PDB file of C-alpha atoms in Angstrom:
ATOM      1  CA  UNK A 113       4.864 -74.855  31.772  1.00 43.00           C
ATOM      2  CA  UNK A 114       6.228 -71.387  31.638  1.00 42.00           C
ATOM      3  CA  UNK A 115       7.468 -68.675  33.947  1.00 45.00           C
ATOM      4  CA  UNK A 116       8.943 -65.226  33.688  1.00 43.00           C
ATOM      5  CA  UNK A 117      12.378 -64.352  34.918  1.00 43.00           C
ATOM      6  CA  UNK A 118      13.658 -61.255  36.620  1.00 46.00           C
ATOM      7  CA  UNK A 119      14.958 -59.955  33.306  1.00 44.00           C
ATOM      8  CA  UNK A 120      11.483 -60.156  31.867  1.00 39.00           C
ATOM      9  CA  UNK A 121      12.477 -62.940  29.493  1.00 39.00           C
ATOM     10  CA  UNK A 122       9.697 -65.253  28.489  1.00 38.00           C
ATOM     11  CA  UNK A 123      10.322 -68.969  28.527  1.00 36.00           C
ATOM     12  CA  UNK A 124       8.030 -70.943  26.327  1.00 40.00           C
ATOM     13  CA  UNK A 125       7.343 -74.646  26.559  1.00 44.00           C
ATOM     14  CA  UNK A 126      10.423 -76.462  27.717  1.00 45.00           C
ATOM     15  CA  UNK A 127      12.548 -73.328  27.611  1.00 43.00           C
ATOM     16  CA  UNK A 128      14.095 -74.123  24.259  1.00 44.00           C
ATOM     17  CA  UNK A 129      12.720 -70.925  22.834  1.00 48.00           C
ATOM     18  CA  UNK A 130      13.333 -67.570  24.372  1.00 45.00           C
ATOM     19  CA  UNK A 131      12.114 -64.133  23.307  1.00 44.00           C
ATOM     20  CA  UNK A 132      14.028 -61.169  24.736  1.00 48.00           C
ATOM     21  CA  UNK A 133      12.229 -57.861  25.035  1.00 50.00           C
ATOM     22  CA  UNK A 134      14.102 -54.711  23.963  1.00 53.00           C
ATOM     23  CA  UNK A 135      16.309 -53.247  26.643  1.00 54.00           C
ATOM     24  CA  UNK A 136      15.230 -49.697  27.633  1.00 53.00           C
ATOM     25  CA  UNK A 137      17.845 -47.117  26.640  1.00 52.00           C
ATOM     26  CA  UNK A 138      19.890 -45.405  29.295  1.00 50.00           C
ATOM     27  CA  UNK A 139      18.757 -41.933  30.411  1.00 50.00           C
ATOM     28  CA  UNK A 140      20.402 -39.581  27.914  1.00 46.00           C
ATOM     29  CA  UNK A 141      20.160 -36.559  30.170  1.00 48.00           C
ATOM     30  CA  UNK A 142      19.380 -33.707  27.811  1.00 43.00           C
ATOM     31  CA  UNK A 143      17.793 -35.078  24.700  1.00 42.00           C
ATOM     32  CA  UNK A 144      18.970 -33.371  21.519  1.00 43.00           C
ATOM     33  CA  UNK A 145      17.138 -34.200  18.347  1.00 40.00           C
ATOM     34  CA  UNK A 146      18.393 -33.297  14.890  1.00 43.00           C
ATOM     35  CA  UNK A 147      16.611 -30.197  13.691  1.00 39.00           C
ATOM     36  CA  UNK A 148      15.386 -32.041  10.660  1.00 38.00           C
ATOM     37  CA  UNK A 149      13.179 -34.118  12.976  1.00 37.00           C
ATOM     38  CA  UNK A 150      11.445 -31.294  14.830  1.00 36.00           C
ATOM     39  CA  UNK A 151      11.778 -27.993  13.009  1.00 37.00           C
ATOM     40  CA  UNK A 152       8.798 -26.610  11.133  1.00 39.00           C
ATOM     41  CA  UNK A 153       9.128 -23.371   9.219  1.00 37.00           C
ATOM     42  CA  UNK A 154       5.990 -21.231   9.215  1.00 35.00           C
ATOM     43  CA  UNK A 155       5.617 -18.109   7.036  1.00 40.00           C
ATOM     44  CA  UNK A 156       2.829 -15.828   5.899  1.00 34.00           C
ATOM     45  CA  UNK A 157       3.165 -14.476   2.391  1.00 36.00           C
ATOM     46  CA  UNK A 158       2.032 -10.826   2.183  1.00 30.00           C
ATOM     47  CA  UNK A 159       1.395  -9.507  -1.270  1.00 32.00           C
ATOM     48  CA  UNK A 160       2.918  -6.075  -1.856  1.00 29.00           C
ATOM     49  CA  UNK A 161       0.400  -3.321  -2.615  1.00 28.00           C
ATOM     50  CA  UNK A 162       0.089  -2.473  -6.269  1.00 28.00           C
ATOM     51  CA  UNK A 163      -0.373   1.086  -7.418  1.00 30.00           C
ATOM     52  CA  UNK A 164      -3.163   1.480  -9.896  1.00 34.00           C
ATOM     53  CA  UNK A 165      -2.158   2.876 -13.296  1.00 32.00           C
ATOM     54  CA  UNK A 166      -2.562   6.477 -14.279  1.00 36.00           C
ATOM     55  CA  UNK A 167      -0.692   9.180 -12.430  1.00 44.00           C
ATOM     56  CA  UNK A 168      -0.225   6.994  -9.390  1.00 50.00           C
ATOM     57  CA  UNK A 169       2.505   4.880 -10.958  1.00 55.00           C
ATOM     58  CA  UNK A 170       4.601   7.439 -12.775  1.00 80.00           C
ATOM     59  CA  UNK A 171       3.465  10.981 -11.978  1.00 93.00           C
ATOM     60  CA  UNK A 172       6.198  13.188 -10.484  1.00 94.00           C
ATOM     61  CA  UNK A 173       6.345  13.905  -6.773  1.00 95.00           C
ATOM     62  CA  UNK A 174       5.656  17.468  -5.680  1.00 97.00           C
ATOM     63  CA  UNK A 175       9.019  19.259  -5.819  1.00 97.00           C
ATOM     64  CA  UNK A 176      10.869  20.348  -2.702  1.00 97.00           C
ATOM     65  CA  UNK A 177      11.175  24.146  -2.654  1.00 97.00           C
ATOM     66  CA  UNK A 178      13.201  26.167  -0.172  1.00 97.00           C
ATOM     67  CA  UNK A 179      11.067  27.966   2.443  1.00 96.00           C
ATOM     68  CA  UNK A 180       7.839  26.446   1.123  1.00 96.00           C
ATOM     69  CA  UNK A 181       6.111  23.693   3.066  1.00 97.00           C
ATOM     70  CA  UNK A 182       4.049  21.184   1.091  1.00 97.00           C
ATOM     71  CA  UNK A 183       0.636  21.127   2.795  1.00 97.00           C
ATOM     72  CA  UNK A 184      -1.242  18.554   0.708  1.00 97.00           C
ATOM     73  CA  UNK A 185      -1.000  16.604  -2.541  1.00 97.00           C
ATOM     74  CA  UNK A 186      -3.941  14.737  -4.071  1.00 97.00           C
ATOM     75  CA  UNK A 187      -3.065  12.632  -7.129  1.00 97.00           C
ATOM     76  CA  UNK A 188      -6.356  11.320  -8.488  1.00 97.00           C
ATOM     77  CA  UNK A 189      -4.582   9.377 -11.231  1.00 95.00           C
ATOM     78  CA  UNK A 190      -3.537   6.831  -8.599  1.00 92.00           C
ATOM     79  CA  UNK A 191      -7.134   5.662  -8.133  1.00 94.00           C
ATOM     80  CA  UNK A 192      -8.885   2.823  -9.901  1.00 94.00           C
ATOM     81  CA  UNK A 193     -11.612   3.741 -12.362  1.00 95.00           C
ATOM     82  CA  UNK A 194     -15.104   3.855 -10.935  1.00 97.00           C
ATOM     83  CA  UNK A 195     -16.916   5.647  -8.138  1.00 96.00           C
ATOM     84  CA  UNK A 196     -14.968   8.149  -6.078  1.00 97.00           C
ATOM     85  CA  UNK A 197     -13.892   6.534  -2.775  1.00 96.00           C
ATOM     86  CA  UNK A 198     -15.584   7.353   0.518  1.00 95.00           C
ATOM     87  CA  UNK A 199     -12.493   9.322   1.520  1.00 96.00           C
ATOM     88  CA  UNK A 200      -9.085   9.902  -0.053  1.00 97.00           C
ATOM     89  CA  UNK A 201      -6.184  10.937   2.154  1.00 96.00           C
ATOM     90  CA  UNK A 202      -3.526  13.346   0.968  1.00 96.00           C
ATOM     91  CA  UNK A 203      -0.555  11.407  -0.406  1.00 95.00           C
ATOM     92  CA  UNK A 204       1.981  13.859   1.030  1.00 96.00           C
ATOM     93  CA  UNK A 205       2.315  17.075   3.001  1.00 96.00           C
ATOM     94  CA  UNK A 206       2.193  18.516   6.510  1.00 96.00           C
ATOM     95  CA  UNK A 207      -1.614  18.318   6.776  1.00 96.00           C
ATOM     96  CA  UNK A 208      -1.495  14.608   7.559  1.00 93.00           C
ATOM     97  CA  UNK A 209      -5.237  14.373   8.174  1.00 96.00           C
ATOM     98  CA  UNK A 210      -6.252  16.219   4.992  1.00 97.00           C
ATOM     99  CA  UNK A 211      -8.780  14.266   2.947  1.00 97.00           C
ATOM    100  CA  UNK A 212     -11.126  14.591  -0.017  1.00 98.00           C
ATOM    101  CA  UNK A 213     -14.681  13.257  -0.122  1.00 97.00           C
ATOM    102  CA  UNK A 214     -17.715  13.709  -2.345  1.00 97.00           C
ATOM    103  CA  UNK A 215     -19.521  16.901  -1.389  1.00 95.00           C
ATOM    104  CA  UNK A 216     -22.356  16.616  -3.878  1.00 94.00           C
ATOM    105  CA  UNK A 217     -23.389  14.620  -6.919  1.00 96.00           C
ATOM    106  CA  UNK A 218     -21.426  11.596  -8.059  1.00 97.00           C
ATOM    107  CA  UNK A 219     -17.987  12.487  -9.455  1.00 97.00           C
ATOM    108  CA  UNK A 220     -16.160   9.439 -10.780  1.00 98.00           C
ATOM    109  CA  UNK A 221     -12.616   8.351 -11.576  1.00 97.00           C
ATOM    110  CA  UNK A 222     -12.183   7.829 -15.301  1.00 97.00           C
ATOM    111  CA  UNK A 223      -9.812   8.127 -18.224  1.00 96.00           C
ATOM    112  CA  UNK A 224      -8.603  11.625 -19.006  1.00 96.00           C
ATOM    113  CA  UNK A 225      -6.169  10.879 -21.818  1.00 94.00           C
ATOM    114  CA  UNK A 226      -4.136   7.815 -22.726  1.00 93.00           C
ATOM    115  CA  UNK A 227      -3.492   5.873 -19.518  1.00 92.00           C
ATOM    116  CA  UNK A 228      -4.010   8.912 -17.284  1.00 95.00           C
ATOM    117  CA  UNK A 229      -7.026   9.147 -15.025  1.00 96.00           C
ATOM    118  CA  UNK A 230      -8.658  11.880 -12.988  1.00 97.00           C
ATOM    119  CA  UNK A 231     -11.881  12.953 -11.321  1.00 98.00           C
ATOM    120  CA  UNK A 232     -14.640  13.525 -13.869  1.00 98.00           C
ATOM    121  CA  UNK A 233     -17.170  16.281 -13.038  1.00 97.00           C
ATOM    122  CA  UNK A 234     -20.506  16.503 -14.847  1.00 94.00           C
ATOM    123  CA  UNK A 235     -20.815  20.299 -14.924  1.00 93.00           C
ATOM    124  CA  UNK A 236     -24.152  20.357 -13.110  1.00 93.00           C
ATOM    125  CA  UNK A 237     -23.962  18.774  -9.667  1.00 94.00           C
ATOM    126  CA  UNK A 238     -20.564  17.223  -8.918  1.00 97.00           C
ATOM    127  CA  UNK A 239     -18.142  18.645  -6.377  1.00 96.00           C
ATOM    128  CA  UNK A 240     -15.524  17.431  -3.884  1.00 98.00           C
ATOM    129  CA  UNK A 241     -14.866  18.733  -0.373  1.00 96.00           C
ATOM    130  CA  UNK A 242     -11.338  18.968   1.053  1.00 97.00           C
ATOM    131  CA  UNK A 243     -11.265  18.716   4.847  1.00 95.00           C
ATOM    132  CA  UNK A 244      -8.801  19.114   7.732  1.00 94.00           C
ATOM    133  CA  UNK A 245      -6.460  21.416   5.855  1.00 93.00           C
ATOM    134  CA  UNK A 246      -7.440  25.089   6.085  1.00 90.00           C
ATOM    135  CA  UNK A 247      -5.853  25.649   9.493  1.00 87.00           C
ATOM    136  CA  UNK A 248      -2.535  24.547   7.994  1.00 89.00           C
ATOM    137  CA  UNK A 249      -2.851  26.337   4.679  1.00 90.00           C
ATOM    138  CA  UNK A 250      -4.159  29.637   6.095  1.00 85.00           C
ATOM    139  CA  UNK A 251      -2.851  29.814   9.662  1.00 76.00           C
ATOM    140  CA  UNK A 252      -4.118  32.716  11.820  1.00 64.00           C
ATOM    141  CA  UNK A 253      -4.073  35.376   9.112  1.00 65.00           C
ATOM    142  CA  UNK A 254      -5.645  34.132   5.867  1.00 66.00           C
ATOM    143  CA  UNK A 255      -4.118  37.074   3.983  1.00 73.00           C
ATOM    144  CA  UNK A 256      -1.296  34.573   3.766  1.00 81.00           C
ATOM    145  CA  UNK A 257       1.321  33.566   1.258  1.00 92.00           C
ATOM    146  CA  UNK A 258       0.777  30.200  -0.378  1.00 95.00           C
ATOM    147  CA  UNK A 259       1.018  28.440  -3.741  1.00 97.00           C
ATOM    148  CA  UNK A 260      -1.584  26.226  -5.414  1.00 98.00           C
ATOM    149  CA  UNK A 261      -1.266  24.006  -8.494  1.00 98.00           C
ATOM    150  CA  UNK A 262      -4.119  22.233 -10.283  1.00 98.00           C
ATOM    151  CA  UNK A 263      -3.946  19.941 -13.328  1.00 98.00           C
ATOM    152  CA  UNK A 264      -7.188  19.429 -15.199  1.00 97.00           C
ATOM    153  CA  UNK A 265      -9.171  20.113 -18.350  1.00 95.00           C
ATOM    154  CA  UNK A 266     -12.507  21.539 -19.399  1.00 92.00           C
ATOM    155  CA  UNK A 267     -14.987  20.720 -22.141  1.00 89.00           C
ATOM    156  CA  UNK A 268     -17.044  23.934 -22.211  1.00 84.00           C
ATOM    157  CA  UNK A 269     -15.501  27.269 -23.093  1.00 81.00           C
ATOM    158  CA  UNK A 270     -18.573  29.363 -22.341  1.00 79.00           C
ATOM    159  CA  UNK A 271     -18.958  27.944 -18.849  1.00 81.00           C
ATOM    160  CA  UNK A 272     -15.822  25.996 -17.911  1.00 88.00           C
ATOM    161  CA  UNK A 273     -16.532  26.056 -14.183  1.00 91.00           C
ATOM    162  CA  UNK A 274     -14.349  26.087 -11.055  1.00 94.00           C
ATOM    163  CA  UNK A 275     -11.296  23.992 -10.254  1.00 97.00           C
ATOM    164  CA  UNK A 276     -10.426  25.164  -6.734  1.00 97.00           C
ATOM    165  CA  UNK A 277     -12.208  27.469  -4.274  1.00 94.00           C
ATOM    166  CA  UNK A 278     -11.539  28.554  -0.669  1.00 91.00           C
ATOM    167  CA  UNK A 279     -14.193  30.685   1.030  1.00 87.00           C
ATOM    168  CA  UNK A 280     -15.074  31.947   4.500  1.00 79.00           C
ATOM    169  CA  UNK A 281     -18.520  32.210   6.069  1.00 68.00           C
ATOM    170  CA  UNK A 282     -21.271  34.541   4.885  1.00 63.00           C
ATOM    171  CA  UNK A 283     -20.030  37.851   3.494  1.00 62.00           C
ATOM    172  CA  UNK A 284     -21.671  40.717   1.604  1.00 60.00           C
ATOM    173  CA  UNK A 285     -21.856  40.204  -2.120  1.00 68.00           C
ATOM    174  CA  UNK A 286     -21.860  37.025  -4.168  1.00 72.00           C
ATOM    175  CA  UNK A 287     -18.730  36.575  -6.261  1.00 76.00           C
ATOM    176  CA  UNK A 288     -16.967  38.999  -3.922  1.00 80.00           C
ATOM    177  CA  UNK A 289     -17.314  36.591  -0.997  1.00 81.00           C
ATOM    178  CA  UNK A 290     -13.915  36.395   0.723  1.00 84.00           C
ATOM    179  CA  UNK A 291     -12.140  33.790  -1.350  1.00 88.00           C
ATOM    180  CA  UNK A 292      -9.222  32.448  -3.309  1.00 92.00           C
ATOM    181  CA  UNK A 293     -10.313  30.577  -6.408  1.00 94.00           C
ATOM    182  CA  UNK A 294      -9.187  29.033  -9.700  1.00 96.00           C
ATOM    183  CA  UNK A 295     -12.367  29.657 -11.666  1.00 92.00           C
ATOM    184  CA  UNK A 296     -13.589  31.461 -14.766  1.00 87.00           C
ATOM    185  CA  UNK A 297     -14.143  35.195 -14.743  1.00 79.00           C
ATOM    186  CA  UNK A 298     -16.228  37.696 -16.646  1.00 62.00           C
ATOM    187  CA  UNK A 299     -17.013  41.364 -16.596  1.00 49.00           C
ATOM    188  CA  UNK A 300     -18.911  43.426 -14.029  1.00 46.00           C
ATOM    189  CA  UNK A 301     -21.641  41.364 -12.448  1.00 51.00           C
ATOM    190  CA  UNK A 302     -20.025  38.188 -13.765  1.00 54.00           C
ATOM    191  CA  UNK A 303     -21.938  38.199 -17.054  1.00 49.00           C
ATOM    192  CA  UNK A 304     -20.393  35.861 -19.621  1.00 48.00           C
ATOM    193  CA  UNK A 305     -20.469  36.424 -23.340  1.00 45.00           C
ATOM    194  CA  UNK A 306     -18.747  33.827 -25.501  1.00 52.00           C
ATOM    195  CA  UNK A 307     -15.687  32.115 -24.104  1.00 60.00           C
ATOM    196  CA  UNK A 308     -14.663  32.924 -20.541  1.00 73.00           C
ATOM    197  CA  UNK A 309     -11.212  33.463 -19.156  1.00 83.00           C
ATOM    198  CA  UNK A 310      -9.741  31.274 -16.496  1.00 91.00           C
ATOM    199  CA  UNK A 311      -8.636  33.346 -13.507  1.00 93.00           C
ATOM    200  CA  UNK A 312      -6.862  33.039 -10.143  1.00 95.00           C
ATOM    201  CA  UNK A 313      -9.228  35.136  -8.012  1.00 93.00           C
ATOM    202  CA  UNK A 314      -8.752  37.107  -4.837  1.00 91.00           C
ATOM    203  CA  UNK A 315     -11.760  38.692  -3.096  1.00 88.00           C
ATOM    204  CA  UNK A 316     -12.152  40.584   0.170  1.00 85.00           C
ATOM    205  CA  UNK A 317     -15.876  40.566   0.911  1.00 81.00           C
ATOM    206  CA  UNK A 318     -16.628  43.782  -0.970  1.00 81.00           C
ATOM    207  CA  UNK A 319     -14.766  43.406  -4.248  1.00 84.00           C
ATOM    208  CA  UNK A 320     -12.563  41.063  -6.225  1.00 87.00           C
ATOM    209  CA  UNK A 321      -9.442  41.118  -8.366  1.00 90.00           C
ATOM    210  CA  UNK A 322      -8.384  38.488 -10.875  1.00 91.00           C
ATOM    211  CA  UNK A 323      -5.073  37.321 -12.259  1.00 93.00           C
ATOM    212  CA  UNK A 324      -6.215  36.403 -15.768  1.00 91.00           C
ATOM    213  CA  UNK A 325      -4.894  33.214 -17.337  1.00 91.00           C
ATOM    214  CA  UNK A 326      -5.973  34.355 -20.792  1.00 81.00           C
ATOM    215  CA  UNK A 327      -8.180  32.722 -23.394  1.00 74.00           C
ATOM    216  CA  UNK A 328      -5.485  30.824 -25.315  1.00 77.00           C
ATOM    217  CA  UNK A 329      -6.453  27.377 -24.088  1.00 82.00           C
ATOM    218  CA  UNK A 330      -8.046  24.498 -25.952  1.00 85.00           C
ATOM    219  CA  UNK A 331     -10.987  22.385 -24.935  1.00 87.00           C
ATOM    220  CA  UNK A 332     -10.175  18.898 -23.655  1.00 89.00           C
ATOM    221  CA  UNK A 333      -6.463  19.681 -23.410  1.00 94.00           C
ATOM    222  CA  UNK A 334      -4.255  19.528 -20.334  1.00 96.00           C
ATOM    223  CA  UNK A 335      -4.388  22.700 -18.241  1.00 96.00           C
ATOM    224  CA  UNK A 336      -1.685  23.259 -15.617  1.00 97.00           C
ATOM    225  CA  UNK A 337      -2.788  26.148 -13.405  1.00 97.00           C
ATOM    226  CA  UNK A 338      -0.151  27.389 -10.964  1.00 98.00           C
ATOM    227  CA  UNK A 339      -0.759  30.423  -8.763  1.00 97.00           C
ATOM    228  CA  UNK A 340       0.346  32.135  -5.592  1.00 96.00           C
ATOM    229  CA  UNK A 341      -1.254  34.492  -3.090  1.00 93.00           C
ATOM    230  CA  UNK A 342       0.369  37.161  -0.925  1.00 84.00           C
ATOM    231  CA  UNK A 343       2.603  37.745   0.813  1.00 76.00           C
ATOM    232  CA  UNK A 344       1.102  40.236   3.294  1.00 72.00           C
ATOM    233  CA  UNK A 345       2.013  43.692   2.109  1.00 78.00           C
ATOM    234  CA  UNK A 346       2.033  42.447  -1.474  1.00 85.00           C
ATOM    235  CA  UNK A 347      -1.667  41.401  -1.470  1.00 89.00           C
ATOM    236  CA  UNK A 348      -1.830  40.127  -5.041  1.00 92.00           C
ATOM    237  CA  UNK A 349      -2.607  36.895  -6.769  1.00 94.00           C
ATOM    238  CA  UNK A 350      -0.123  35.864  -9.441  1.00 95.00           C
ATOM    239  CA  UNK A 351      -0.555  32.903 -11.784  1.00 96.00           C
ATOM    240  CA  UNK A 352       0.200  31.275 -15.090  1.00 96.00           C
ATOM    241  CA  UNK A 353      -1.283  28.608 -17.338  1.00 96.00           C
ATOM    242  CA  UNK A 354       0.854  25.960 -19.074  1.00 96.00           C
ATOM    243  CA  UNK A 355       4.097  27.902 -18.648  1.00 95.00           C
ATOM    244  CA  UNK A 356       2.519  30.942 -20.257  1.00 94.00           C
ATOM    245  CA  UNK A 357       2.851  34.575 -19.289  1.00 94.00           C
ATOM    246  CA  UNK A 358       2.542  35.253 -15.585  1.00 96.00           C
ATOM    247  CA  UNK A 359      -0.292  37.570 -14.650  1.00 94.00           C
ATOM    248  CA  UNK A 360      -0.986  39.555 -11.463  1.00 95.00           C
ATOM    249  CA  UNK A 361      -4.265  40.607  -9.933  1.00 93.00           C
ATOM    250  CA  UNK A 362      -4.851  44.069  -8.552  1.00 92.00           C
ATOM    251  CA  UNK A 363      -3.718  44.441  -4.959  1.00 91.00           C
ATOM    252  CA  UNK A 364      -6.463  43.434  -2.542  1.00 90.00           C
ATOM    253  CA  UNK A 365      -6.353  42.472   1.103  1.00 87.00           C
ATOM    254  CA  UNK A 366      -8.199  39.288   2.069  1.00 84.00           C
ATOM    255  CA  UNK A 367      -8.545  39.163   5.836  1.00 75.00           C
ATOM    256  CA  UNK A 368     -10.656  37.266   8.333  1.00 67.00           C
ATOM    257  CA  UNK A 369     -10.339  36.106  11.896  1.00 58.00           C
ATOM    258  CA  UNK A 370      -8.841  32.697  12.420  1.00 54.00           C
ATOM    259  CA  UNK A 371     -11.214  29.777  12.027  1.00 54.00           C
ATOM    260  CA  UNK A 372     -13.707  31.534   9.756  1.00 71.00           C
ATOM    261  CA  UNK A 373     -12.265  29.954   6.624  1.00 78.00           C
ATOM    262  CA  UNK A 374     -14.485  26.929   6.556  1.00 82.00           C
ATOM    263  CA  UNK A 375     -14.726  25.625   3.005  1.00 89.00           C
ATOM    264  CA  UNK A 376     -12.289  24.256   0.421  1.00 94.00           C
ATOM    265  CA  UNK A 377     -14.041  22.870  -2.649  1.00 96.00           C
ATOM    266  CA  UNK A 378     -12.979  21.249  -5.911  1.00 98.00           C
ATOM    267  CA  UNK A 379     -15.306  21.423  -8.895  1.00 97.00           C
ATOM    268  CA  UNK A 380     -17.772  24.113  -7.779  1.00 93.00           C
ATOM    269  CA  UNK A 381     -18.066  27.510  -6.126  1.00 89.00           C
ATOM    270  CA  UNK A 382     -20.222  28.899  -3.308  1.00 83.00           C
ATOM    271  CA  UNK A 383     -21.221  32.417  -4.322  1.00 78.00           C
ATOM    272  CA  UNK A 384     -24.494  32.657  -2.465  1.00 75.00           C
ATOM    273  CA  UNK A 385     -24.656  34.855   0.639  1.00 72.00           C
ATOM    274  CA  UNK A 386     -27.285  32.541   2.136  1.00 74.00           C
ATOM    275  CA  UNK A 387     -24.821  29.671   1.664  1.00 75.00           C
ATOM    276  CA  UNK A 388     -27.501  27.434   0.179  1.00 78.00           C
ATOM    277  CA  UNK A 389     -26.714  27.331  -3.541  1.00 81.00           C
ATOM    278  CA  UNK A 390     -23.638  26.041  -5.342  1.00 86.00           C
ATOM    279  CA  UNK A 391     -22.762  27.224  -8.829  1.00 87.00           C
ATOM    280  CA  UNK A 392     -20.108  27.280 -11.501  1.00 89.00           C
ATOM    281  CA  UNK A 393     -19.744  23.510 -11.576  1.00 94.00           C
ATOM    282  CA  UNK A 394     -16.714  22.189 -13.428  1.00 95.00           C
ATOM    283  CA  UNK A 395     -17.292  20.826 -16.908  1.00 93.00           C
ATOM    284  CA  UNK A 396     -14.265  18.590 -17.124  1.00 95.00           C
ATOM    285  CA  UNK A 397     -11.706  16.794 -14.984  1.00 97.00           C
ATOM    286  CA  UNK A 398      -9.086  17.284 -12.279  1.00 98.00           C
ATOM    287  CA  UNK A 399      -6.013  15.033 -12.199  1.00 98.00           C
ATOM    288  CA  UNK A 400      -3.891  16.580  -9.450  1.00 98.00           C
ATOM    289  CA  UNK A 401      -4.143  19.278  -6.760  1.00 98.00           C
ATOM    290  CA  UNK A 402      -1.313  20.352  -4.477  1.00 98.00           C
ATOM    291  CA  UNK A 403      -0.528  23.341  -2.279  1.00 98.00           C
ATOM    292  CA  UNK A 404       2.370  24.866  -0.346  1.00 97.00           C
ATOM    293  CA  UNK A 405       2.506  27.558   2.309  1.00 95.00           C
ATOM    294  CA  UNK A 406       5.424  29.924   2.728  1.00 94.00           C
ATOM    295  CA  UNK A 407       7.509  29.554   5.875  1.00 93.00           C
ATOM    296  CA  UNK A 408       9.537  32.663   4.963  1.00 92.00           C
ATOM    297  CA  UNK A 409       7.942  35.806   3.440  1.00 90.00           C
ATOM    298  CA  UNK A 410       8.537  36.056  -0.275  1.00 91.00           C
ATOM    299  CA  UNK A 411       9.155  32.326  -0.798  1.00 94.00           C
ATOM    300  CA  UNK A 412       6.101  31.837  -3.041  1.00 94.00           C
ATOM    301  CA  UNK A 413       7.687  33.835  -5.838  1.00 95.00           C
ATOM    302  CA  UNK A 414       7.920  33.523  -9.618  1.00 96.00           C
ATOM    303  CA  UNK A 415      10.808  31.066  -9.321  1.00 97.00           C
ATOM    304  CA  UNK A 416       8.618  28.810  -7.183  1.00 97.00           C
ATOM    305  CA  UNK A 417       5.852  28.940  -9.789  1.00 97.00           C
ATOM    306  CA  UNK A 418       8.380  27.933 -12.437  1.00 98.00           C
ATOM    307  CA  UNK A 419       9.690  25.052 -10.307  1.00 98.00           C
ATOM    308  CA  UNK A 420       6.239  23.556  -9.815  1.00 98.00           C
ATOM    309  CA  UNK A 421       5.319  24.066 -13.472  1.00 98.00           C
ATOM    310  CA  UNK A 422       8.506  22.336 -14.644  1.00 97.00           C
ATOM    311  CA  UNK A 423       7.914  19.387 -12.298  1.00 97.00           C
ATOM    312  CA  UNK A 424       4.379  18.858 -13.608  1.00 97.00           C
ATOM    313  CA  UNK A 425       4.915  19.613 -17.293  1.00 97.00           C
ATOM    314  CA  UNK A 426       7.015  16.553 -18.060  1.00 93.00           C
ATOM    315  CA  UNK A 427       4.142  14.210 -17.239  1.00 96.00           C
ATOM    316  CA  UNK A 428       0.975  16.295 -17.575  1.00 97.00           C
ATOM    317  CA  UNK A 429       1.148  17.526 -21.139  1.00 93.00           C
TER     318      UNK A 429
END
């Protein structure tokens, strides 16, 4: 026989054997478990972004210059080789929404020299469009004071092409279209014979004046073009190439109502009054483009040109 007792013991057979069930522990109140029993550490490893070779990893930052505001800075050496991206944002500057995209053709990112890369233009159809920046660079009165620097190279002396061009709507004339431009210049009617000079151009809708950068430049070598425009009352363009002699254009006013400056292009020039045909495509490459605007009249002076040139020369040579 067998029976259970009030203490839940179990008597087996004649009671000579007894199995005692474990006694439930007393209520501990607040149960505290050692952290080793319950803690689980969760973490997500995020790989740090890696800059891609070329200018992106070691090129100098645009220098800080008193009374000049950096508007944009595009360093194409920071991009991986291959097709130009759908859109490239400015790496620095007050025009936070400034961007570059393909305007025509198929410019690519490729080797310029050594480990440096830049945008490669084919000289026949490639150009880039810079957007969301003109209102900052040329506020209200486009006869403004600003400074532009371009690093690039060309592979055709007779027709080197255009590095940088700002224009406004349809104006009378072709090459006299209201503009500021780093391009190549010729004589009356823009007829080219032999090698062409690189110029920093200023035009007012009826005529043009050029700050000549001379002809002492070699094919497929680094070209550092640094120029300024203005200030109002001065109305000149002044520029230099690779720390060479500074040159001034003839005085010429470039005026237009606000909002009419609608085009900033790299690698080509619009000199067609019908605004249907691009020309003067760049035969070469662009590594870097940056621009400042003066916040105090007279700030974009020769000293500022020298400061930008010195900052760029140590790397782009």
